[in-house]
Each structure stands twice: as C-alpha cells, then as structure tokens.
Amino acid sequence: MPFFSASFSALSFLLATGSLFADTPIPYETEFKPGSLTELCFFRKSNGAVITPEGVRHANVGQFLFYAFPAIPGSIERLRLTLEDANAPTVIVLTAGNKPLIPSLSRLADGTLSLQWTNPATLKRGDEILVGLSAKTLSFGIKSVRYLRVDADSDNDGISEFVKSLMLEGQPTETKLTVRKAGTTPAVFAVTDSPPTPEYDFGSEGILGDAALSSLWRGRGATVWSGFAGTSLSSPETGKIPSPNSASVQSDFRGNALEWNGKPALAPTPDRFAFERSLLAGAVNAGAEGVILPEPFYFATAGYESVFRDAWAKIYNKPWADPRSGMEPRWLSGKLMSNLLTTYTSGLSQEVARLKPSVRRVLSVPNPLSAASHSLISPVYRLVSQPAVQDVLSEANPGTPEDATLRLNGAARRLPFSLSYLKASVLTQIVRGTGKRLTLQLPENAEAEKPLTEDLANALTASLMFPDALHFSLSASRKTWENYSGEGKTQFASLLSLLTELSENTRFGGEANPNNGNEIGVLLSETAQWQREAPFPSDLDGLYGLTLPLLQRGVPVQIASLDRADNPDTLKPFKTLLLSYDFQKPLEENLQTGLANWVKRGGSLIFFGGSDPYNQTAAGWWQKANKNAPQDSLFSALGIPVGTAVTQFEEAEDLSKYALVTQGDVRTLTTIEVDVTRFATTFGSVAVRLTPASAEEKFTLSKIEIVIGGKTAAAFRAGSDLENRLIRYESGTKIEKEGEGRTFSGAAFVTYGVDNLPIDTKILLRLTLQGAYRVEAASAKPNDTHVLIGEQGGGDIPKSLPRLRVGANYPLTFYPDFPVAPTKKPSDATAPSSQDEKENEPTPLYGLRSGGIPVWMQAAEKGTLLYVGVSPGYFSSSERSAALLRALVEYAHQRAGAKYSEPGALVLKRGRFVIVKTFGEQEILDGRTIDVLSSSLNVTADRVIAPNSLGIYALLEPTKTPKIGFVAGQVKAKTETPTHTAYFVRGAKGTTGIARIDTDGRKLTGARATNAYGDPVALSSEVQGSTVFLKYVNDPDGVIVRLGWQ
C-alpha cells in the first residue's frame, strides 16, 4: 500500500501530547479527498456510496462503505471525518476475522467526527483494520478524511517497535540496533518562526522559537527554548522590546534615545524588570522548556538618562559627571554599567527559577569582542557566573565586512575566519569550568540558496576548533527555508547531522584544543569595553596585534579571561600568556596576585606596552594603592623592582615639509613615474606620501618599483614584507584581498621612507595604481631614535631581527632605574645557563639610542617575565613586527618547557571528523575522507587542502565490516553487520536524503528504502570505488534504508 504517496494536512493536526508514547514524535496525518488516488489506496468496498459533483462521497440510507488500514500490533489509530452536514455515519471497526473493536467516538467543535482505537497486540503484520461507515437511519456525506497512526514504542526510546522490526527483518535474533536518544539538552537547535509542517520539519531535536509554538514542536519530539511570548527568536529584535516607561531608555550626551536593531535600548530599571518578568512568565506558562533571558548590555555612549545619573549619585555618593569629561568619569561610567547589568541579570534569572525551577534559564550575551568593537558594555564573565544562569547563548560570527576587517601587516584586511576563531575562543575560555553550557548561534542569510554561506562556513569551522563548543543553533525561519534550493535543504540536513554527532562524541568540558600551541593565550578583561569612548578611546589593534601574527601561522592561540586570573584552574592549561594594559585594566588587584603565582610556578608571561592614558585615572585601584600603573603591582608581586616608567614618543609627521609631485586619475591599472631626485640631494633620504586626490576619491596601489640611475633597485607589491619595511606612517588603508593591492579612501594615507640613496643620481618611483591619487615628497633626515636595536647579549632574537623601526603611532616604555645586567653572550638564548638563572638578573634584548632598555627578560622563581615596552598595536603594523612577536613568544614558550611550532594550518580531529583551516600553505589529509558538506559527499584519498581554505571532513578508517560514512539528516537508529546495514533517518518532506557508505570491499547485493509504515520509497544506489552513494526522498516521520552485503 503506497502510504508515501498520501498527501499531508497543511495545518498538521497532531495528537494531544502526553500519549502512551511520549518520546516518539507524533506522525503527521494523511489527508485524502473522495475520489483521489490516495483514497483509492485505502478504499475497500462500497454499497451505493457515490461521489457527487461537489467531490463529496455520499451514502443514502441503507448504503455503506469500508476503508482499510494496516493492522500494526499495539498501534493507536485515529480517523477524522469532515462531514457534509450534521448527519454522522454509524461506525464499525473490524480486525482480521471480522472481530469488532470498540472505537472512541467524539464530535469536535467544528463538527468533525473523530474515532480512535488501539490495535490488539495479537494482530499479525499484513492484517488490515476495516472501518465501516453506514447510513443506517440518516444519509451522510464525507468531504475529507484524515488518518493518523502512532505505533507502539514499548521502551520509550523514540523508535517504534514496528520500525525496529522493519530494520531487523530477516536478521539473526541476536542482531542489535543502536538507538540514538536525544539528551535533556539538544546538541543542535533550529531557530524558527513557524509551526511544523511536513515540508517544514527538518528533524532538529531543539527549537528556538516563539513560546506559542511550544506544544506543536514538542509534539514532534523537539525541546523548545523561547524568549518572550509572542517574540520571534529569528528576529534581531528579541530582547530589545519597547519599555512601558520611556525613562528606562538609554540616551547619549545629546539626549537622543539609543536603539539597537530599531528598538529602544533599555537601562536596567525596576520598571523594565517588572515588564520583562511578565513577558518571561508568559513564555514559561506557554510551555517553553527553556527561557532565554534578554541580552544585557549598555551602550558605552549612554549614561545620560536620569535613571543612570541617579544610580551614580546613590552608589558613588557624589554628583554624576559627564563620562566624556575625563578618564575618571569614563572609567566610573563603565564600571557602574557593568555592575548594574550584573545585578539586574542575577535578579531576573532568579525570578525565572522561582516561577518554574525545572525551566532551563538561558542567558543570551553579546560576544565580548563584538561588544568591544561596537562600544557596548556587557560583563560577560560576571553575567554567566550568576548561579541561576544555566545555559549561555552567544555567537562567534564574522559579522559585517567592516567587523571582520582587522589590522595585520600594516593594513586593514578582511579576516572573517580569524575573527570568528577569536570570538569562539573568548567565549569557550569564559565558560570553561563554570558548568554552564554554551550554545553558539550560527549566522543566517535569508536570501541565500544554501545555508553554508561564507560567513557560516567561517563561523562553523572556527567554532569547531574548540572541543568545548558542543552546542549550536542554525537559523531556519520559514522565509529562509523556502529560499533554500533542494541542494540547500539537503545541506541543512548535513549540518544538523554533523553538529549532532560532533556534540555526542566529544566530552562536555573537553580537553583544551590539542593543536600544538594551544597553551599560548592572550589575556582579555571586560574593562576593554570601558575604554572605547571619549575622551581617550582605545582601539583593539593591540589585541589583534598580539593574536593575529600567531594565528595566521597556524598557532592556535587562545583568548584567556583576565577576569578569572585569581582562579588557578583558569590559567593552569597555559604555558605562555601575553598581556597588555594599554587597552584594558585588571578589575582587582587580586588578579595580579593570581598571575604572579602562575608565573612563579613556571609560566612565561610577556607583558606589552605601558603607556595607556587610563593608567592615570584616579578611580583605578592601583592609584589608590599609590601605584603609577596597574603593572607596577604585578611586577611587585613578582619581586621585580622596576621603578618609574618613562615613555618615548616619535615626533609626529610634519606635513608642512611635503611638496606636491604629481596627482591624477586613471581609470585602469596604470604605471606612473615619479621623479624624487631633488628630494634626496640633502640627506640621501626621501619621504613619499600617497593619499587620495580628495576626501571623496579612492585609489588602489598595486606595485612599487624604485629605480636608481636607470636600474631597478627594488620592486615589490603593496602589502608585501618589503613594502612594510619602508612604511614610516600609515592610517586607514585596506587590503581587501591578498595580491590585489592597497586601497586608499577618504583620509587614508601611507608615507614611505627610503634611506641610503645617492645624492647625485636620478631616482624614480614607478607606481602601478588605479583611481584618483596624489603623491607628495620631502627630503627626510634619517632618524633612528624610535628604533629597537638588538643588544649584543640578547641571544638569537636580536641576531635575526637586529633593528626594527617603531612607527610614530606606537610609544615605547622603559624603566631607567631598573638595574639592567651586564651584557651576556649566551650560546643559546632560548636556554639560559643555570648560572644565569641563579643570578636572577634581567637580560636586555633590545635597547634605544637614548640608553633605555624597552625589551628585557627576567626569571621569577620557576617562571619568566618578558617585558616588551612597545605598544601592542605595533605588532599589527608590519610583517617584521609580527615576526618579532612570534620570536618573543617562541623564546618565552621554550623557557616554560613547551614546544613551539608554526604549522601553517589549524587541523583538529574531533571523533571521526577533521576540521581544517589553511593559511599560506596547503595541507594534506592522510587517508580517505568524506567532504560532509558537499552535495555528493565526495570521497578523496590523501586530500589536498589548498592555501587559505577551510573544510570539515569525516575520516573513513579501516574497518572489518561495512560502515555508515555519513548521512545527511538525523539518524535515529542503525545497525551494522558484515552482511547487513540499516538506518532510520528523518528529514523534511520532499527533500533529498543522501548518504555515503563504506563497503569494506564487500559487494552490494541489494538496497531498498521504506517509510515508517513499510511502504516503498524511491532509492538510488551508486557504487563508487569502495563506497556506495545513496539518494532517496526524505520523510519527516522517517525513512528506513537497508543494504545487503556479500
């Protein structure tokens, strides 16, 4: 009987929840009209009942008809008849041998006649249940029929006994099924705004959606988490609801109300608390199993609303001060915002726990890097640490192209994977060890034909580099789903399958990233968000300067939480930590003690910078402790008496000395010649400044050639290491794509400095460019006052990088009174002699012409402090500065007894999956692998991953029996023996299911598929080498695929 051909009810009427088989998804009804092909499948006999021109099956008094349905032992079956009028038929239900069953009959509010019965356990497969409908006393008419069957699930594992019998049919009695039962917290959530229908039921075991949808999705076996009742989780407006009290809205210094995604941003006030409590209570009462608390944040530009001013006066016991008026008000503003948000979130989560303790309390938080880059304040570690918070919902997405444009090697470059990686790192490090589960929301593009957009691929691959990232959500709004092509819907099923298996096969709270180098971390505090606005806004170049040069060489650097440094377990996984207080500060002095103790136990700490203006804020705890800067407290805890710091700045660029040489506008890539001979005659040095012709124009510089006396002295592409060595000043330029040139727009500029030129020879610059450009030049006097000069006894690092010019944007900090040891000449700088260790004297690495030593090393008990008094943003300014950072990290890491390497790629094995991201070099994956997100699930031996690529692959390891390589969809049960493979999978109606099976060299003797009722499903199988590729049509109630082997 071709059940699969039956049409489905558009409204998906479901059995009431709480049936005998609570963990089994309630199947969709089969609906048919009189006279349809589907009706013919069930129609058995008629005595006079005919179909009218209106499409009604009509029976006059004395006439009858019979429908037949499969007789599955123990099943609950239901029939609902939509009648022509109030007249109802007389009903009889018969089993095999015409034994009667007594059905339960009822009339629904809309007049529908409903009958339900339970099949006896003594029935045999192949028998039929006959339902007779007769017009004994009144004629009747049937407009439509809806049929539903729920098969018995005696062990309540979500798989019916009938499906199990189909999977094991013909197999020895000892053959066992492996049944996958969903956990209390699903591995993967789908974000939806609509109820389930057969075509819109992708098999996800978790749903993030409106609480009003809870009962419908729970009926399909899903766990539902919801935000506010009536608020769609697929909308960015979630949690940004209008307040009943406008005084709660955050406002800036102009008095403007601040908005996020078109909704007012609310301050944490009692009115807001009462309002949001009522909405969350609505979600609880609607049946949501998890409640998502609104994202707590403050705009750093806020703090002008009356409720904030009042809180300031009450807590600080002094009048409110404009945050823009000085460092102390700015610092106090950020601190107060963080404290208010923490108190508010704690209270709201406790209130939800009081409303219904069994409901999961899920806190949505912004990613700390996103918050800092968008000038938001949200103390994420403190928020997730609240006892009543059980789960954390956040993101590690690349964001907009502007968000993912980070400074590296002297230019802004689009690095979406790197940003996603760092965002995933900071979240996993914050949550690690807290017992809170982290769910990462993957990005959605509602207009895309496939879910695996560039942004999602970057976010997914980056997040999977962290074994602690176990839970994910995929956006699948109705509009997005309908926009997906057939291949896109199959890809969505592959994503669900991949993420589910990864979660289940990786231990929660798993080991740190096993890539070599995961023991290297950069410390980040919530206070980085406090310094992002006037009067002295910090930027994040320093953070990226300390991370990207490592990450881009395949070193899996982590972003560790400075706010947790007082907990020894937080720092225990690390051997080397990088730290700067130039864009952040430690919250409390005890964090310094925790860091110092970690160093003394054998860790290597590299401290950068020291010139931040916020060192002087009177509100800082270090100022109250009579310290000039927070690092002074750290050095004291390490027993290193550094004294008072001095900061050296290079003179700002003197624009008055430049003369216009040429300007123009070329529409195609053109090489121009610029004669700078006259500027070299004084000092033999030339400064050349390139800008757009006007603030409204832009141009791209591709190549530079220096020609002296008619011969090429140097030629290099924009963005190359050689170009970086010549850059003296730079601001605002971008390299959109490697090899395509440096882009100038608006106020962007670059100044090149070329030294050691002959004063009596013609000197030309050949510039290959396109757009509206302006070239100026000036005579330049060589200046090496802002140059790091390698110390003779500094070991290998100064030998390989003897001189490094530090740009004007990057101040140098040193301690004139610090007792520097006499120059030593260790044979190996990475392994100082035991005598040096005993002396415990600092080793200078780099000095200045002025005599200061801005880079030095000193042992601290079993550990090492490496002081680098260079603003950390410097390490994003050129390839040479990046090379210095890597050399310093290698030096420190080896002193901590760890091995340092730069593999050029990130490769992580999670269970049987391999996650790969290559940078400048290709990577080869040994053995056979499946590309699990390709439409063909292609198999390749010794797969070559090209440079600057990423991918996720399943390993096909040697086996003694055929194995399921990968299935697109939620596999609920399977069995694998030398002669038989079977699996049961669910997917949206009409979508294409695909699978790849590893044959172990055996011959395929047969392949077939059925639905959950045993009816045939079209299946194609193609033997490809030692694997078989399968394609079939999915069914939301499940498809059973069986293969035989010889």
Short mmCIF file of C-alpha atoms in Angstrom, two decimals, residues 422-772:
data_model
loop_
_atom_site.label_atom_id
_atom_site.label_comp_id
_atom_site.label_asym_id
_atom_site.label_seq_id
_atom_site.Cartn_x
_atom_site.Cartn_y
_atom_site.Cartn_z
CA LEU A 422 39.00 34.62 18.35
CA LYS A 423 35.34 35.16 19.21
CA ALA A 424 34.83 31.45 19.77
CA SER A 425 38.00 31.31 21.85
CA VAL A 426 37.00 34.11 24.22
CA LEU A 427 33.59 32.51 24.85
CA THR A 428 34.86 29.00 25.44
CA GLN A 429 37.53 30.30 27.81
CA ILE A 430 34.95 32.32 29.77
CA VAL A 431 32.57 29.36 30.10
CA ARG A 432 35.23 26.67 30.65
CA GLY A 433 34.95 25.11 34.09
CA THR A 434 31.79 27.00 35.10
CA GLY A 435 29.41 24.11 34.42
CA LYS A 436 27.39 26.32 32.07
CA ARG A 437 26.54 25.03 28.59
CA LEU A 438 27.40 27.28 25.67
CA THR A 439 25.26 27.37 22.53
CA LEU A 440 26.70 29.26 19.57
CA GLN A 441 24.27 30.82 17.11
CA LEU A 442 25.47 30.42 13.53
CA PRO A 443 24.76 33.23 11.04
CA GLU A 444 21.77 33.29 8.71
CA ASN A 445 21.38 34.77 5.25
CA ALA A 446 17.67 34.77 4.44
CA GLU A 447 18.37 35.39 0.76
CA ALA A 448 20.90 32.57 0.26
CA GLU A 449 20.06 29.40 -1.67
CA LYS A 450 22.18 27.33 0.69
CA PRO A 451 22.84 27.62 4.43
CA LEU A 452 26.60 27.22 4.02
CA THR A 453 27.40 30.82 3.16
CA GLU A 454 30.93 32.17 3.51
CA ASP A 455 30.06 33.62 6.90
CA LEU A 456 28.56 30.37 8.19
CA ALA A 457 31.49 28.33 6.87
CA ASN A 458 33.96 30.59 8.67
CA ALA A 459 31.96 30.70 11.90
CA LEU A 460 31.33 26.96 11.93
CA THR A 461 34.87 25.88 11.10
CA ALA A 462 36.36 28.35 13.58
CA SER A 463 34.00 27.31 16.38
CA LEU A 464 34.64 23.62 15.83
CA MET A 465 38.33 24.22 16.54
CA PHE A 466 37.26 24.29 20.21
CA PRO A 467 36.09 20.94 21.64
CA ASP A 468 34.22 22.83 24.36
CA ALA A 469 31.96 24.23 21.61
CA LEU A 470 29.35 21.46 21.72
CA HIS A 471 26.01 23.14 21.09
CA PHE A 472 24.88 25.20 18.12
CA SER A 473 21.81 26.82 16.65
CA LEU A 474 21.02 27.09 12.94
CA SER A 475 18.63 29.75 11.69
CA ALA A 476 15.76 28.29 9.72
CA SER A 477 12.98 30.85 9.57
CA ARG A 478 10.17 29.98 7.19
CA LYS A 479 11.37 32.52 4.65
CA THR A 480 14.94 31.26 4.82
CA TRP A 481 13.86 27.64 4.44
CA GLU A 482 11.67 28.41 1.44
CA ASN A 483 14.52 30.28 -0.22
CA TYR A 484 16.81 27.28 0.04
CA SER A 485 17.22 25.24 -3.11
CA GLY A 486 16.79 21.48 -2.95
CA GLU A 487 20.54 21.15 -2.55
CA GLY A 488 20.46 23.81 0.16
CA LYS A 489 17.89 21.87 2.18
CA THR A 490 20.00 18.73 1.90
CA GLN A 491 22.99 20.74 3.08
CA PHE A 492 20.98 21.93 6.08
CA ALA A 493 20.31 18.29 6.95
CA SER A 494 24.04 17.58 6.66
CA LEU A 495 24.77 20.40 9.09
CA LEU A 496 22.29 19.00 11.60
CA SER A 497 23.80 15.54 11.29
CA LEU A 498 27.37 16.80 11.60
CA LEU A 499 26.77 19.00 14.64
CA THR A 500 24.71 16.37 16.42
CA GLU A 501 27.37 13.70 16.07
CA LEU A 502 30.18 16.07 17.00
CA SER A 503 28.39 17.05 20.17
CA GLU A 504 27.67 13.49 21.24
CA ASN A 505 31.15 12.17 20.52
CA THR A 506 33.06 14.94 22.30
CA ARG A 507 33.07 15.01 26.06
CA PHE A 508 31.41 18.07 27.53
CA GLY A 509 34.07 20.27 29.07
CA GLY A 510 36.60 18.52 26.85
CA GLU A 511 40.31 18.97 26.77
CA ALA A 512 41.81 22.19 25.50
CA ASN A 513 42.49 22.38 21.79
CA PRO A 514 45.02 19.60 21.12
CA ASN A 515 46.72 21.56 18.36
CA ASN A 516 50.32 22.30 19.27
CA GLY A 517 50.41 25.83 20.68
CA ASN A 518 47.06 25.80 22.45
CA GLU A 519 49.00 26.53 25.66
CA ILE A 520 49.56 30.09 24.44
CA GLY A 521 46.97 32.65 25.48
CA VAL A 522 46.29 36.38 25.31
CA LEU A 523 44.51 37.79 28.37
CA LEU A 524 41.37 39.90 27.93
CA SER A 525 39.21 41.69 30.51
CA GLU A 526 35.73 43.17 30.41
CA THR A 527 37.40 46.52 31.12
CA ALA A 528 38.48 46.65 27.46
CA GLN A 529 34.86 47.76 26.89
CA TRP A 530 35.19 50.64 29.38
CA GLN A 531 37.92 52.45 27.40
CA ARG A 532 36.27 52.58 23.98
CA GLU A 533 34.81 56.09 24.04
CA ALA A 534 35.89 59.71 24.54
CA PRO A 535 37.93 61.35 25.91
CA PHE A 536 40.69 58.75 25.22
CA PRO A 537 39.19 55.88 23.23
CA SER A 538 41.33 52.77 23.00
CA ASP A 539 41.29 50.61 19.89
CA LEU A 540 41.57 46.85 19.54
CA ASP A 541 44.65 46.88 17.30
CA GLY A 542 46.65 45.86 20.35
CA LEU A 543 44.55 42.74 20.90
CA TYR A 544 44.76 41.75 17.25
CA GLY A 545 48.45 42.65 17.17
CA LEU A 546 49.06 40.02 19.86
CA THR A 547 46.88 37.30 18.31
CA LEU A 548 46.78 37.51 14.50
CA PRO A 549 50.54 37.14 13.82
CA LEU A 550 50.37 33.82 15.67
CA LEU A 551 47.03 32.61 14.34
CA GLN A 552 47.96 33.37 10.73
CA ARG A 553 50.86 30.92 11.06
CA GLY A 554 48.64 28.14 12.40
CA VAL A 555 49.39 28.70 16.10
CA PRO A 556 46.05 28.07 17.90
CA VAL A 557 46.40 31.00 20.29
CA GLN A 558 43.60 31.35 22.84
CA ILE A 559 41.97 34.43 24.38
CA ALA A 560 42.00 33.72 28.10
CA SER A 561 39.90 35.54 30.66
CA LEU A 562 41.88 38.04 32.73
CA ASP A 563 38.80 38.43 34.92
CA ARG A 564 39.29 34.82 36.12
CA ALA A 565 43.04 35.03 36.76
CA ASP A 566 42.57 34.68 40.53
CA ASN A 567 41.40 31.09 39.93
CA PRO A 568 44.46 28.84 39.45
CA ASP A 569 42.44 26.42 37.30
CA THR A 570 41.80 29.18 34.77
CA LEU A 571 45.48 29.65 33.95
CA LYS A 572 46.57 26.05 34.51
CA PRO A 573 46.27 24.95 30.83
CA PHE A 574 48.62 27.70 29.67
CA LYS A 575 52.41 27.77 29.45
CA THR A 576 52.74 31.25 27.92
CA LEU A 577 50.47 34.25 28.37
CA LEU A 578 50.55 37.60 26.58
CA LEU A 579 49.24 40.64 28.42
CA SER A 580 48.88 44.35 27.87
CA TYR A 581 47.16 47.00 29.95
CA ASP A 582 47.19 49.51 27.08
CA PHE A 583 43.56 48.75 26.10
CA GLN A 584 42.25 47.29 29.35
CA LYS A 585 42.96 47.07 33.08
CA PRO A 586 42.67 44.32 35.69
CA LEU A 587 39.42 44.62 37.62
CA GLU A 588 41.02 43.96 41.00
CA GLU A 589 44.47 43.68 42.49
CA ASN A 590 43.98 40.03 43.47
CA LEU A 591 44.02 39.17 39.76
CA GLN A 592 47.63 40.36 39.70
CA THR A 593 48.45 38.02 42.55
CA GLY A 594 46.93 35.12 40.62
CA LEU A 595 49.02 35.99 37.56
CA ALA A 596 52.20 36.32 39.61
CA ASN A 597 51.64 32.96 41.27
CA TRP A 598 51.13 31.36 37.87
CA VAL A 599 54.46 32.79 36.67
CA LYS A 600 56.29 31.63 39.78
CA ARG A 601 55.01 28.10 39.22
CA GLY A 602 56.76 28.04 35.83
CA GLY A 603 54.68 30.07 33.39
CA SER A 604 56.08 32.59 30.92
CA LEU A 605 54.35 36.00 30.93
CA ILE A 606 55.03 38.51 28.15
CA PHE A 607 53.93 41.99 29.11
CA PHE A 608 53.49 44.63 26.37
CA GLY A 609 53.27 48.41 26.37
CA GLY A 610 52.74 50.56 29.42
CA SER A 611 51.79 54.00 28.08
CA ASP A 612 47.98 53.97 28.31
CA PRO A 613 46.44 57.29 29.47
CA TYR A 614 43.99 55.37 31.70
CA ASN A 615 46.91 54.46 33.93
CA GLN A 616 46.38 57.91 35.42
CA THR A 617 42.69 57.57 36.30
CA ALA A 618 42.16 58.30 39.96
CA ALA A 619 39.32 55.76 40.03
CA GLY A 620 41.74 52.89 39.44
CA TRP A 621 42.53 50.68 42.41
CA TRP A 622 46.26 50.96 41.58
CA GLN A 623 46.20 54.74 42.02
CA LYS A 624 44.56 54.29 45.39
CA ALA A 625 47.40 51.86 46.22
CA ASN A 626 49.96 54.54 45.24
CA LYS A 627 50.99 52.76 42.05
CA ASN A 628 51.60 54.68 38.83
CA ALA A 629 50.12 51.90 36.70
CA PRO A 630 48.50 48.51 37.36
CA GLN A 631 51.53 46.65 36.00
CA ASP A 632 53.61 48.09 38.84
CA SER A 633 51.56 45.96 41.21
CA LEU A 634 52.15 42.90 39.02
CA PHE A 635 55.91 43.45 38.89
CA SER A 636 56.00 43.93 42.66
CA ALA A 637 54.15 40.65 43.15
CA LEU A 638 56.83 39.02 41.01
CA GLY A 639 59.59 40.56 43.11
CA ILE A 640 60.88 42.75 40.26
CA PRO A 641 61.54 46.37 41.39
CA VAL A 642 61.26 48.28 38.13
CA GLY A 643 60.96 51.84 39.42
CA THR A 644 59.27 54.64 37.47
CA ALA A 645 58.48 54.23 33.79
CA VAL A 646 59.41 56.67 31.02
CA THR A 647 57.51 56.77 27.73
CA GLN A 648 59.15 57.85 24.49
CA PHE A 649 57.14 59.11 21.51
CA GLU A 650 58.38 59.66 17.98
CA GLU A 651 57.72 63.09 16.58
CA ALA A 652 54.52 63.39 14.62
CA GLU A 653 54.77 63.65 10.86
CA ASP A 654 55.46 67.22 9.72
CA LEU A 655 53.07 67.71 6.81
CA SER A 656 54.34 71.24 6.07
CA LYS A 657 57.58 69.92 4.56
CA TYR A 658 55.89 68.00 1.74
CA ALA A 659 55.68 69.25 -1.82
CA LEU A 660 53.19 68.04 -4.40
CA VAL A 661 54.94 65.94 -7.03
CA THR A 662 52.02 64.69 -9.08
CA GLN A 663 48.37 63.80 -8.93
CA GLY A 664 45.91 62.31 -11.38
CA ASP A 665 43.03 59.99 -12.05
CA VAL A 666 43.49 56.80 -14.07
CA ARG A 667 40.53 54.54 -14.76
CA THR A 668 42.58 51.40 -15.47
CA LEU A 669 45.60 49.92 -13.79
CA THR A 670 48.45 52.18 -14.93
CA THR A 671 52.14 52.59 -14.08
CA ILE A 672 53.24 56.18 -13.47
CA GLU A 673 56.77 57.52 -12.89
CA VAL A 674 57.53 59.91 -10.04
CA ASP A 675 60.89 61.72 -10.07
CA VAL A 676 62.11 62.26 -6.48
CA THR A 677 65.75 63.02 -7.31
CA ARG A 678 65.71 66.54 -5.91
CA PHE A 679 64.48 65.37 -2.51
CA ALA A 680 67.45 63.04 -1.99
CA THR A 681 70.19 65.62 -2.53
CA THR A 682 70.31 66.87 1.09
CA PHE A 683 70.36 63.75 3.27
CA GLY A 684 70.14 60.86 0.83
CA SER A 685 66.72 60.02 2.24
CA VAL A 686 63.27 60.63 0.76
CA ALA A 687 59.77 60.56 2.30
CA VAL A 688 56.96 59.90 -0.19
CA ARG A 689 53.34 60.39 0.91
CA LEU A 690 50.41 58.88 -1.00
CA THR A 691 46.80 59.94 -0.45
CA PRO A 692 43.58 60.02 -2.48
CA ALA A 693 43.29 63.12 -4.67
CA SER A 694 40.43 64.27 -2.41
CA ALA A 695 38.44 63.00 0.55
CA GLU A 696 35.71 61.84 -1.86
CA GLU A 697 38.08 59.84 -4.06
CA LYS A 698 39.80 56.48 -3.76
CA PHE A 699 42.58 54.57 -5.48
CA THR A 700 44.37 51.25 -5.29
CA LEU A 701 48.13 50.88 -5.25
CA SER A 702 49.30 47.56 -6.67
CA LYS A 703 53.08 47.70 -7.15
CA ILE A 704 56.08 49.91 -6.34
CA GLU A 705 59.44 49.97 -8.12
CA ILE A 706 62.47 52.02 -7.05
CA VAL A 707 64.72 52.90 -10.00
CA ILE A 708 68.19 54.40 -9.34
CA GLY A 709 70.29 55.52 -12.27
CA GLY A 710 68.07 53.68 -14.71
CA LYS A 711 68.35 50.36 -12.88
CA THR A 712 65.72 48.73 -10.68
CA ALA A 713 66.95 48.74 -7.10
CA ALA A 714 63.81 47.21 -5.59
CA ALA A 715 60.36 46.14 -6.73
CA PHE A 716 57.57 44.89 -4.51
CA ARG A 717 53.81 44.52 -4.32
CA ALA A 718 51.63 46.50 -1.95
CA GLY A 719 51.12 44.50 1.21
CA SER A 720 54.41 42.65 0.94
CA ASP A 721 57.01 42.41 3.68
CA LEU A 722 59.42 44.63 1.74
CA GLU A 723 56.78 47.32 1.41
CA ASN A 724 56.14 47.17 5.15
CA ARG A 725 59.81 47.79 5.89
CA LEU A 726 59.61 51.12 4.06
CA ILE A 727 56.39 52.38 5.65
CA ARG A 728 57.01 55.23 8.11
CA TYR A 729 53.43 56.34 8.69
CA GLU A 730 50.11 54.75 7.72
CA SER A 731 46.47 55.17 8.54
CA GLY A 732 43.21 53.85 7.16
CA THR A 733 44.43 51.86 4.15
CA LYS A 734 42.96 48.42 3.44
CA ILE A 735 43.99 45.30 1.64
CA GLU A 736 40.66 43.84 0.59
CA LYS A 737 42.18 40.68 -0.87
CA GLU A 738 45.74 39.44 -0.84
CA GLY A 739 47.56 40.27 -4.06
CA GLU A 740 45.04 42.87 -5.20
CA GLY A 741 46.74 45.95 -3.79
CA ARG A 742 46.38 48.53 -1.03
CA THR A 743 43.20 50.62 -1.12
CA PHE A 744 43.16 54.31 -0.14
CA SER A 745 39.93 56.21 0.52
CA GLY A 746 38.89 59.25 2.49
CA ALA A 747 41.71 60.35 4.80
CA ALA A 748 43.78 57.18 4.34
CA PHE A 749 47.48 57.63 3.64
CA VAL A 750 50.86 55.93 3.55
CA THR A 751 54.27 57.57 3.91
CA TYR A 752 57.26 55.60 2.62
CA GLY A 753 60.78 56.35 3.77
CA VAL A 754 63.70 55.39 1.51
CA ASP A 755 67.18 55.84 3.01
CA ASN A 756 70.78 55.46 1.79
CA LEU A 757 70.09 56.95 -1.63
CA PRO A 758 72.82 58.52 -3.81
CA ILE A 759 72.59 62.31 -3.82
CA ASP A 760 73.74 62.80 -7.40
CA THR A 761 71.81 60.11 -9.31
CA LYS A 762 68.35 60.16 -10.84
CA ILE A 763 65.81 58.42 -8.64
CA LEU A 764 62.38 57.35 -9.91
CA LEU A 765 59.45 55.68 -8.26
CA ARG A 766 57.22 53.64 -10.56
CA LEU A 767 53.79 53.26 -9.04
CA THR A 768 51.21 50.87 -10.52
CA LEU A 769 47.83 52.13 -9.46
CA GLN A 770 44.23 52.82 -10.40
CA GLY A 771 41.97 55.68 -9.30
CA ALA A 772 42.39 59.27 -8.15
#
